[in-house]
Amino acid sequence: MLPDLNRLKVFYHVYTANSIIKAAEALYITQPAVSQQLKKLETEIKAPLFTRRHKKIIPTHAAHRLFTTVKPFLEGLACEIEHISTPMDRPCGPLHIGAPIVFGTTYLPDICHAFRTAYPEVRFTVTFGESDELLERLNMGELDLAMIDYFSPLDQMAGGPEQYSIQALMQEQFILACSRDYYDARVKGDVSLDHLKTLEYLTDENHPTILRHWFWYYFKKSVTDLNIVMAIAAHQALMACIRNGMGVAITSHHLFTRQIDAGEIIPVFPSPRKLVNTISTVSLKGAVPTMTQKVFQTFLEKRFHTDQGETPA
């Protein structure tokens, strides 16, 4: 027979707070009532859950095992009840979205604010990460919608790309850029492969995949022996390194539009061709989206259609 649900709820709060006093306060019941429920639960499952020591409680191995089962059930139940009770005629409730770090930090604060201005009952949880991490979270049900970029290995998606609904959202131009001083001192207008390989490179990747792709795109050659003098985790910091004249790096044109127009940042183009990165929204194919998800997807598409002056390809 299954344990009493109320006792499992008491156990959940005690384990989470690691305190009978705090659990009692959260549940609006007395401390003796909490202790009594725990004792009855221990009797039901025939295992001790906590060891009392110097006014502290220490979870036992049985408590750890029970919590791994109880936690997703109770939290999932609370989430479903919230969805059931939300109105059906307008967007509302939680919306979990994921995006690449640079794209997300650049666009999502304004987008989420504008959406909540129109639909104030919506609450956002935003996760930033690499495309493979976001897809994993999407498959685990932790995200309602993910935004990934062109360099995501679509052929390596779990289950294959046919398992996803993919909608192109916007395009951004990738450039190899440096400061005016660095360009005059080191590049000097020479964009040949041999000369470019002698430059100092900056990257925000553990493995410079996009940088190597840039060389393949323009020269159709695999270049692996670049002089990388700075590997830094945040793109905003990478942009500062570019402005400071530390070297050349891959970045997005729109992040430096003003400085490029002013001649302070110089894009390096071996040919007139432009390397384009496509940001796409991804959701699980076959999953039934909520009204909130559908309205937000439409809102995103209209927002970027207006900003770019054209419908995303």
Short mmCIF file of C-alpha atoms in Angstrom, two decimals:
data_model
loop_
_atom_site.label_atom_id
_atom_site.label_comp_id
_atom_site.label_asym_id
_atom_site.label_seq_id
_atom_site.Cartn_x
_atom_site.Cartn_y
_atom_site.Cartn_z
CA MET A 1 0.00 0.00 0.00
CA LEU A 2 1.27 3.50 -0.85
CA PRO A 3 2.25 5.85 1.99
CA ASP A 4 -0.15 8.60 2.97
CA LEU A 5 0.26 11.58 0.62
CA ASN A 6 0.10 14.14 3.43
CA ARG A 7 2.95 12.38 5.23
CA LEU A 8 5.02 12.43 2.05
CA LYS A 9 4.37 16.16 1.82
CA VAL A 10 5.55 16.62 5.42
CA PHE A 11 8.67 14.57 4.67
CA TYR A 12 9.35 16.67 1.54
CA HIS A 13 9.31 19.90 3.54
CA VAL A 14 11.44 18.52 6.37
CA TYR A 15 14.04 17.15 3.96
CA THR A 16 14.12 20.34 1.85
CA ALA A 17 14.43 22.65 4.87
CA ASN A 18 16.54 20.17 6.86
CA SER A 19 14.52 21.35 9.83
CA ILE A 20 11.36 20.26 11.60
CA ILE A 21 10.79 23.81 12.84
CA LYS A 22 10.96 25.35 9.34
CA ALA A 23 8.79 22.57 7.90
CA ALA A 24 6.15 23.21 10.55
CA GLU A 25 6.17 26.92 9.71
CA ALA A 26 5.82 26.23 5.98
CA LEU A 27 2.93 23.81 6.55
CA TYR A 28 1.23 25.91 9.26
CA ILE A 29 1.15 23.02 11.71
CA THR A 30 2.85 22.37 15.05
CA GLN A 31 6.28 20.79 15.46
CA PRO A 32 4.85 17.79 17.36
CA ALA A 33 2.45 17.22 14.46
CA VAL A 34 5.38 17.15 12.02
CA SER A 35 7.31 14.71 14.22
CA GLN A 36 4.25 12.49 14.56
CA GLN A 37 3.72 12.38 10.76
CA LEU A 38 7.37 11.46 10.24
CA LYS A 39 7.17 8.61 12.77
CA LYS A 40 4.05 7.23 11.07
CA LEU A 41 5.76 7.46 7.67
CA GLU A 42 8.81 5.62 9.00
CA THR A 43 6.48 2.90 10.30
CA GLU A 44 4.77 2.65 6.91
CA ILE A 45 8.00 2.29 4.91
CA LYS A 46 9.75 0.27 7.65
CA ALA A 47 12.89 2.42 7.59
CA PRO A 48 14.23 5.37 9.60
CA LEU A 49 14.35 8.65 7.68
CA PHE A 50 16.26 10.99 9.97
CA THR A 51 18.82 10.67 12.71
CA ARG A 52 18.43 13.18 15.55
CA ARG A 53 21.71 14.58 16.85
CA HIS A 54 22.22 17.69 19.01
CA LYS A 55 18.95 19.32 17.91
CA LYS A 56 19.83 18.62 14.27
CA ILE A 57 18.36 16.08 11.90
CA ILE A 58 20.48 14.10 9.46
CA PRO A 59 18.79 12.35 6.51
CA THR A 60 19.42 8.63 6.27
CA HIS A 61 20.15 6.71 3.07
CA ALA A 62 16.45 5.76 2.96
CA ALA A 63 15.51 9.46 3.15
CA HIS A 64 17.77 10.30 0.20
CA ARG A 65 16.21 7.52 -1.88
CA LEU A 66 12.67 8.50 -0.94
CA PHE A 67 13.30 12.17 -1.72
CA THR A 68 14.48 11.40 -5.27
CA THR A 69 11.06 9.84 -5.87
CA VAL A 70 8.90 12.28 -3.94
CA LYS A 71 10.45 15.54 -5.21
CA PRO A 72 9.58 15.29 -8.94
CA PHE A 73 6.12 13.90 -8.11
CA LEU A 74 5.10 16.69 -5.70
CA GLU A 75 6.68 19.48 -7.72
CA GLY A 76 5.22 18.15 -10.95
CA LEU A 77 1.80 17.85 -9.31
CA ALA A 78 1.96 21.46 -8.13
CA CYS A 79 2.94 22.61 -11.61
CA GLU A 80 0.11 20.68 -13.29
CA ILE A 81 -2.46 22.01 -10.84
CA GLU A 82 -1.25 25.53 -11.61
CA HIS A 83 -1.70 24.87 -15.34
CA ILE A 84 -5.17 23.41 -14.78
CA SER A 85 -6.28 26.48 -12.85
CA THR A 86 -4.93 29.05 -15.33
CA PRO A 87 -7.32 30.84 -17.70
CA MET A 88 -7.56 29.51 -21.25
CA ASP A 89 -8.44 32.74 -23.06
CA ARG A 90 -5.11 34.59 -22.70
CA PRO A 91 -1.39 33.85 -22.17
CA CYS A 92 -0.49 33.32 -18.53
CA GLY A 93 1.61 31.21 -16.20
CA PRO A 94 5.22 30.05 -16.50
CA LEU A 95 7.18 30.01 -19.74
CA HIS A 96 10.59 28.29 -19.77
CA ILE A 97 12.85 29.31 -22.64
CA GLY A 98 16.52 28.78 -23.47
CA ALA A 99 18.88 30.73 -25.72
CA PRO A 100 22.55 31.14 -26.65
CA ILE A 101 24.27 33.49 -24.21
CA VAL A 102 25.05 36.38 -26.58
CA PHE A 103 21.71 36.30 -28.36
CA GLY A 104 19.85 35.91 -25.08
CA THR A 105 21.56 38.72 -23.21
CA THR A 106 21.23 41.03 -26.22
CA TYR A 107 17.58 40.49 -27.11
CA LEU A 108 15.60 38.61 -24.48
CA PRO A 109 15.39 41.23 -21.70
CA ASP A 110 13.58 43.66 -24.02
CA ILE A 111 11.50 40.92 -25.63
CA CYS A 112 10.35 39.44 -22.32
CA HIS A 113 9.54 42.89 -20.96
CA ALA A 114 7.49 43.76 -24.05
CA PHE A 115 5.63 40.44 -23.88
CA ARG A 116 4.82 40.86 -20.18
CA THR A 117 3.63 44.40 -20.86
CA ALA A 118 1.02 42.88 -23.17
CA TYR A 119 0.43 39.76 -21.02
CA PRO A 120 1.32 40.55 -17.37
CA GLU A 121 0.24 37.13 -16.09
CA VAL A 122 3.16 35.41 -17.86
CA ARG A 123 6.29 34.55 -15.83
CA PHE A 124 9.58 33.79 -17.56
CA THR A 125 12.37 31.44 -16.61
CA VAL A 126 15.28 31.96 -19.00
CA THR A 127 18.27 29.62 -19.36
CA PHE A 128 21.42 30.56 -21.28
CA GLY A 129 23.74 27.89 -22.68
CA GLU A 130 25.26 26.15 -25.67
CA SER A 131 22.90 24.66 -28.24
CA ASP A 132 23.54 21.02 -27.28
CA GLU A 133 22.83 21.82 -23.62
CA LEU A 134 19.60 23.63 -24.51
CA LEU A 135 18.42 20.74 -26.69
CA GLU A 136 19.09 18.31 -23.85
CA ARG A 137 17.00 20.46 -21.49
CA LEU A 138 14.25 20.64 -24.13
CA ASN A 139 14.17 16.84 -24.39
CA MET A 140 14.04 16.51 -20.60
CA GLY A 141 10.99 18.77 -20.46
CA GLU A 142 12.84 21.57 -18.67
CA LEU A 143 12.29 24.03 -21.54
CA ASP A 144 9.15 24.89 -23.50
CA LEU A 145 11.16 26.50 -26.30
CA ALA A 146 14.85 26.61 -27.20
CA MET A 147 16.67 28.98 -29.51
CA ILE A 148 19.75 27.52 -31.18
CA ASP A 149 22.20 28.76 -33.78
CA TYR A 150 23.50 27.56 -37.12
CA PHE A 151 26.48 25.76 -35.66
CA SER A 152 24.34 23.35 -33.67
CA PRO A 153 24.97 19.78 -34.92
CA LEU A 154 21.46 19.20 -36.22
CA ASP A 155 22.35 15.74 -37.50
CA GLN A 156 23.35 14.77 -33.96
CA MET A 157 20.12 15.86 -32.29
CA ALA A 158 18.69 13.18 -30.02
CA GLY A 159 16.31 11.19 -32.20
CA GLY A 160 17.32 13.20 -35.27
CA PRO A 161 16.20 16.68 -36.42
CA GLU A 162 12.91 15.22 -37.63
CA GLN A 163 11.88 14.98 -33.96
CA TYR A 164 11.83 18.79 -33.70
CA SER A 165 9.88 21.71 -35.05
CA ILE A 166 12.51 24.19 -36.23
CA GLN A 167 11.61 27.74 -37.28
CA ALA A 168 14.25 30.21 -38.51
CA LEU A 169 13.99 33.38 -36.45
CA MET A 170 16.79 35.75 -37.47
CA GLN A 171 20.12 35.88 -39.22
CA GLU A 172 23.29 37.51 -37.97
CA GLN A 173 26.53 38.09 -39.82
CA PHE A 174 29.67 36.59 -38.29
CA ILE A 175 32.80 38.66 -38.80
CA LEU A 176 36.47 38.37 -37.93
CA ALA A 177 37.09 41.72 -36.23
CA CYS A 178 39.83 43.73 -34.58
CA SER A 179 40.52 47.26 -33.40
CA ARG A 180 41.73 49.97 -35.80
CA ASP A 181 45.13 50.06 -34.04
CA TYR A 182 45.58 46.29 -34.30
CA TYR A 183 44.51 46.31 -37.95
CA ASP A 184 47.03 49.02 -38.83
CA ALA A 185 49.85 47.35 -36.87
CA ARG A 186 49.29 43.65 -37.68
CA VAL A 187 46.78 43.06 -40.50
CA LYS A 188 47.87 45.93 -42.77
CA GLY A 189 45.32 44.99 -45.40
CA ASP A 190 46.87 41.54 -46.00
CA VAL A 191 43.99 39.02 -45.81
CA SER A 192 45.86 36.09 -47.35
CA LEU A 193 45.66 32.77 -45.53
CA ASP A 194 49.39 32.68 -44.78
CA HIS A 195 49.32 36.13 -43.20
CA LEU A 196 46.10 35.61 -41.24
CA LYS A 197 47.62 32.52 -39.63
CA THR A 198 50.33 34.70 -38.09
CA LEU A 199 47.88 36.89 -36.16
CA GLU A 200 46.91 36.70 -32.48
CA TYR A 201 43.46 35.18 -31.94
CA LEU A 202 40.84 35.56 -29.22
CA THR A 203 37.96 33.15 -28.57
CA ASP A 204 35.09 32.58 -26.16
CA GLU A 205 34.92 28.84 -26.91
CA ASN A 206 36.69 25.94 -25.20
CA HIS A 207 37.30 24.61 -28.70
CA PRO A 208 37.39 27.33 -31.40
CA THR A 209 34.78 25.66 -33.62
CA ILE A 210 33.35 28.86 -35.10
CA LEU A 211 36.81 30.31 -35.73
CA ARG A 212 37.86 27.19 -37.62
CA HIS A 213 34.59 27.23 -39.54
CA TRP A 214 35.35 30.82 -40.59
CA PHE A 215 38.62 29.68 -42.16
CA TRP A 216 36.93 26.75 -43.87
CA TYR A 217 34.17 29.03 -45.19
CA TYR A 218 36.61 31.51 -46.79
CA PHE A 219 39.58 29.30 -47.70
CA LYS A 220 38.17 25.75 -47.78
CA LYS A 221 41.09 24.68 -45.63
CA SER A 222 41.20 23.17 -42.14
CA VAL A 223 43.28 25.46 -39.92
CA THR A 224 44.19 24.14 -36.48
CA ASP A 225 47.49 25.83 -35.58
CA LEU A 226 46.23 29.33 -34.75
CA ASN A 227 47.97 31.43 -32.11
CA ILE A 228 45.18 31.75 -29.55
CA VAL A 229 46.38 34.26 -26.95
CA MET A 230 43.11 34.61 -25.05
CA ALA A 231 40.30 32.12 -24.35
CA ILE A 232 37.64 33.77 -22.26
CA ALA A 233 34.20 32.44 -21.30
CA ALA A 234 32.00 35.53 -21.76
CA HIS A 235 31.46 37.15 -25.15
CA GLN A 236 31.07 40.60 -23.58
CA ALA A 237 34.61 40.19 -22.21
CA LEU A 238 35.79 39.00 -25.62
CA MET A 239 34.36 42.19 -27.15
CA ALA A 240 36.37 44.24 -24.65
CA CYS A 241 39.53 42.35 -25.67
CA ILE A 242 38.80 43.19 -29.33
CA ARG A 243 38.35 46.88 -28.49
CA ASN A 244 41.58 46.85 -26.47
CA GLY A 245 43.53 45.61 -29.49
CA MET A 246 44.58 42.21 -28.14
CA GLY A 247 43.96 40.44 -31.43
CA VAL A 248 41.26 39.28 -33.84
CA ALA A 249 38.14 37.31 -32.96
CA ILE A 250 34.84 36.07 -34.33
CA THR A 251 31.87 38.18 -33.27
CA SER A 252 28.51 39.32 -34.64
CA HIS A 253 28.35 42.40 -36.85
CA HIS A 254 25.29 43.82 -35.07
CA LEU A 255 27.19 43.94 -31.76
CA PHE A 256 29.72 46.38 -33.24
CA THR A 257 27.62 48.27 -35.80
CA ARG A 258 28.28 51.73 -34.35
CA GLN A 259 32.03 51.13 -33.88
CA ILE A 260 32.35 49.65 -37.39
CA ASP A 261 30.57 52.65 -38.91
CA ALA A 262 32.91 54.93 -36.96
CA GLY A 263 36.00 53.04 -38.16
CA GLU A 264 36.98 52.01 -34.62
CA ILE A 265 36.46 48.26 -35.29
CA ILE A 266 37.57 46.72 -38.58
CA PRO A 267 35.97 43.56 -40.07
CA VAL A 268 38.41 41.34 -41.95
CA PHE A 269 36.95 39.95 -45.17
CA PRO A 270 39.09 37.70 -47.39
CA SER A 271 36.28 37.84 -50.00
CA PRO A 272 32.94 39.64 -50.50
CA ARG A 273 31.09 36.58 -49.20
CA LYS A 274 29.39 36.94 -45.81
CA LEU A 275 29.29 34.20 -43.17
CA VAL A 276 25.72 34.07 -41.85
CA ASN A 277 24.53 32.45 -38.64
CA THR A 278 20.86 31.58 -38.34
CA ILE A 279 19.10 31.64 -34.97
CA SER A 280 16.13 29.24 -34.94
CA THR A 281 13.45 28.39 -32.42
CA VAL A 282 13.16 24.69 -31.62
CA SER A 283 10.36 22.79 -29.92
CA LEU A 284 9.49 19.11 -29.69
CA LYS A 285 7.47 17.95 -32.66
CA GLY A 286 4.20 16.36 -31.57
CA ALA A 287 4.08 18.22 -28.27
CA VAL A 288 0.89 20.24 -27.88
CA PRO A 289 1.92 23.85 -27.17
CA THR A 290 -0.01 25.92 -24.66
CA MET A 291 -1.68 29.14 -25.69
CA THR A 292 1.15 31.01 -23.99
CA GLN A 293 3.78 29.18 -26.03
CA LYS A 294 1.95 29.74 -29.32
CA VAL A 295 1.40 33.43 -28.70
CA PHE A 296 5.02 33.93 -27.62
CA GLN A 297 6.31 32.13 -30.75
CA THR A 298 4.19 34.44 -32.94
CA PHE A 299 5.36 37.43 -30.92
CA LEU A 300 9.02 36.48 -31.51
CA GLU A 301 8.54 36.07 -35.25
CA LYS A 302 6.76 39.43 -35.58
CA ARG A 303 9.39 41.14 -33.42
CA PHE A 304 12.30 40.02 -35.61
CA HIS A 305 10.34 40.59 -38.81
CA THR A 306 9.92 44.22 -37.72
CA ASP A 307 13.53 44.61 -36.53
CA GLN A 308 15.10 43.14 -39.67
CA GLY A 309 12.60 44.49 -42.15
CA GLU A 310 12.12 41.06 -43.67
CA THR A 311 10.66 37.72 -42.81
CA PRO A 312 13.29 35.32 -41.47
CA ALA A 313 14.22 32.73 -44.09
#
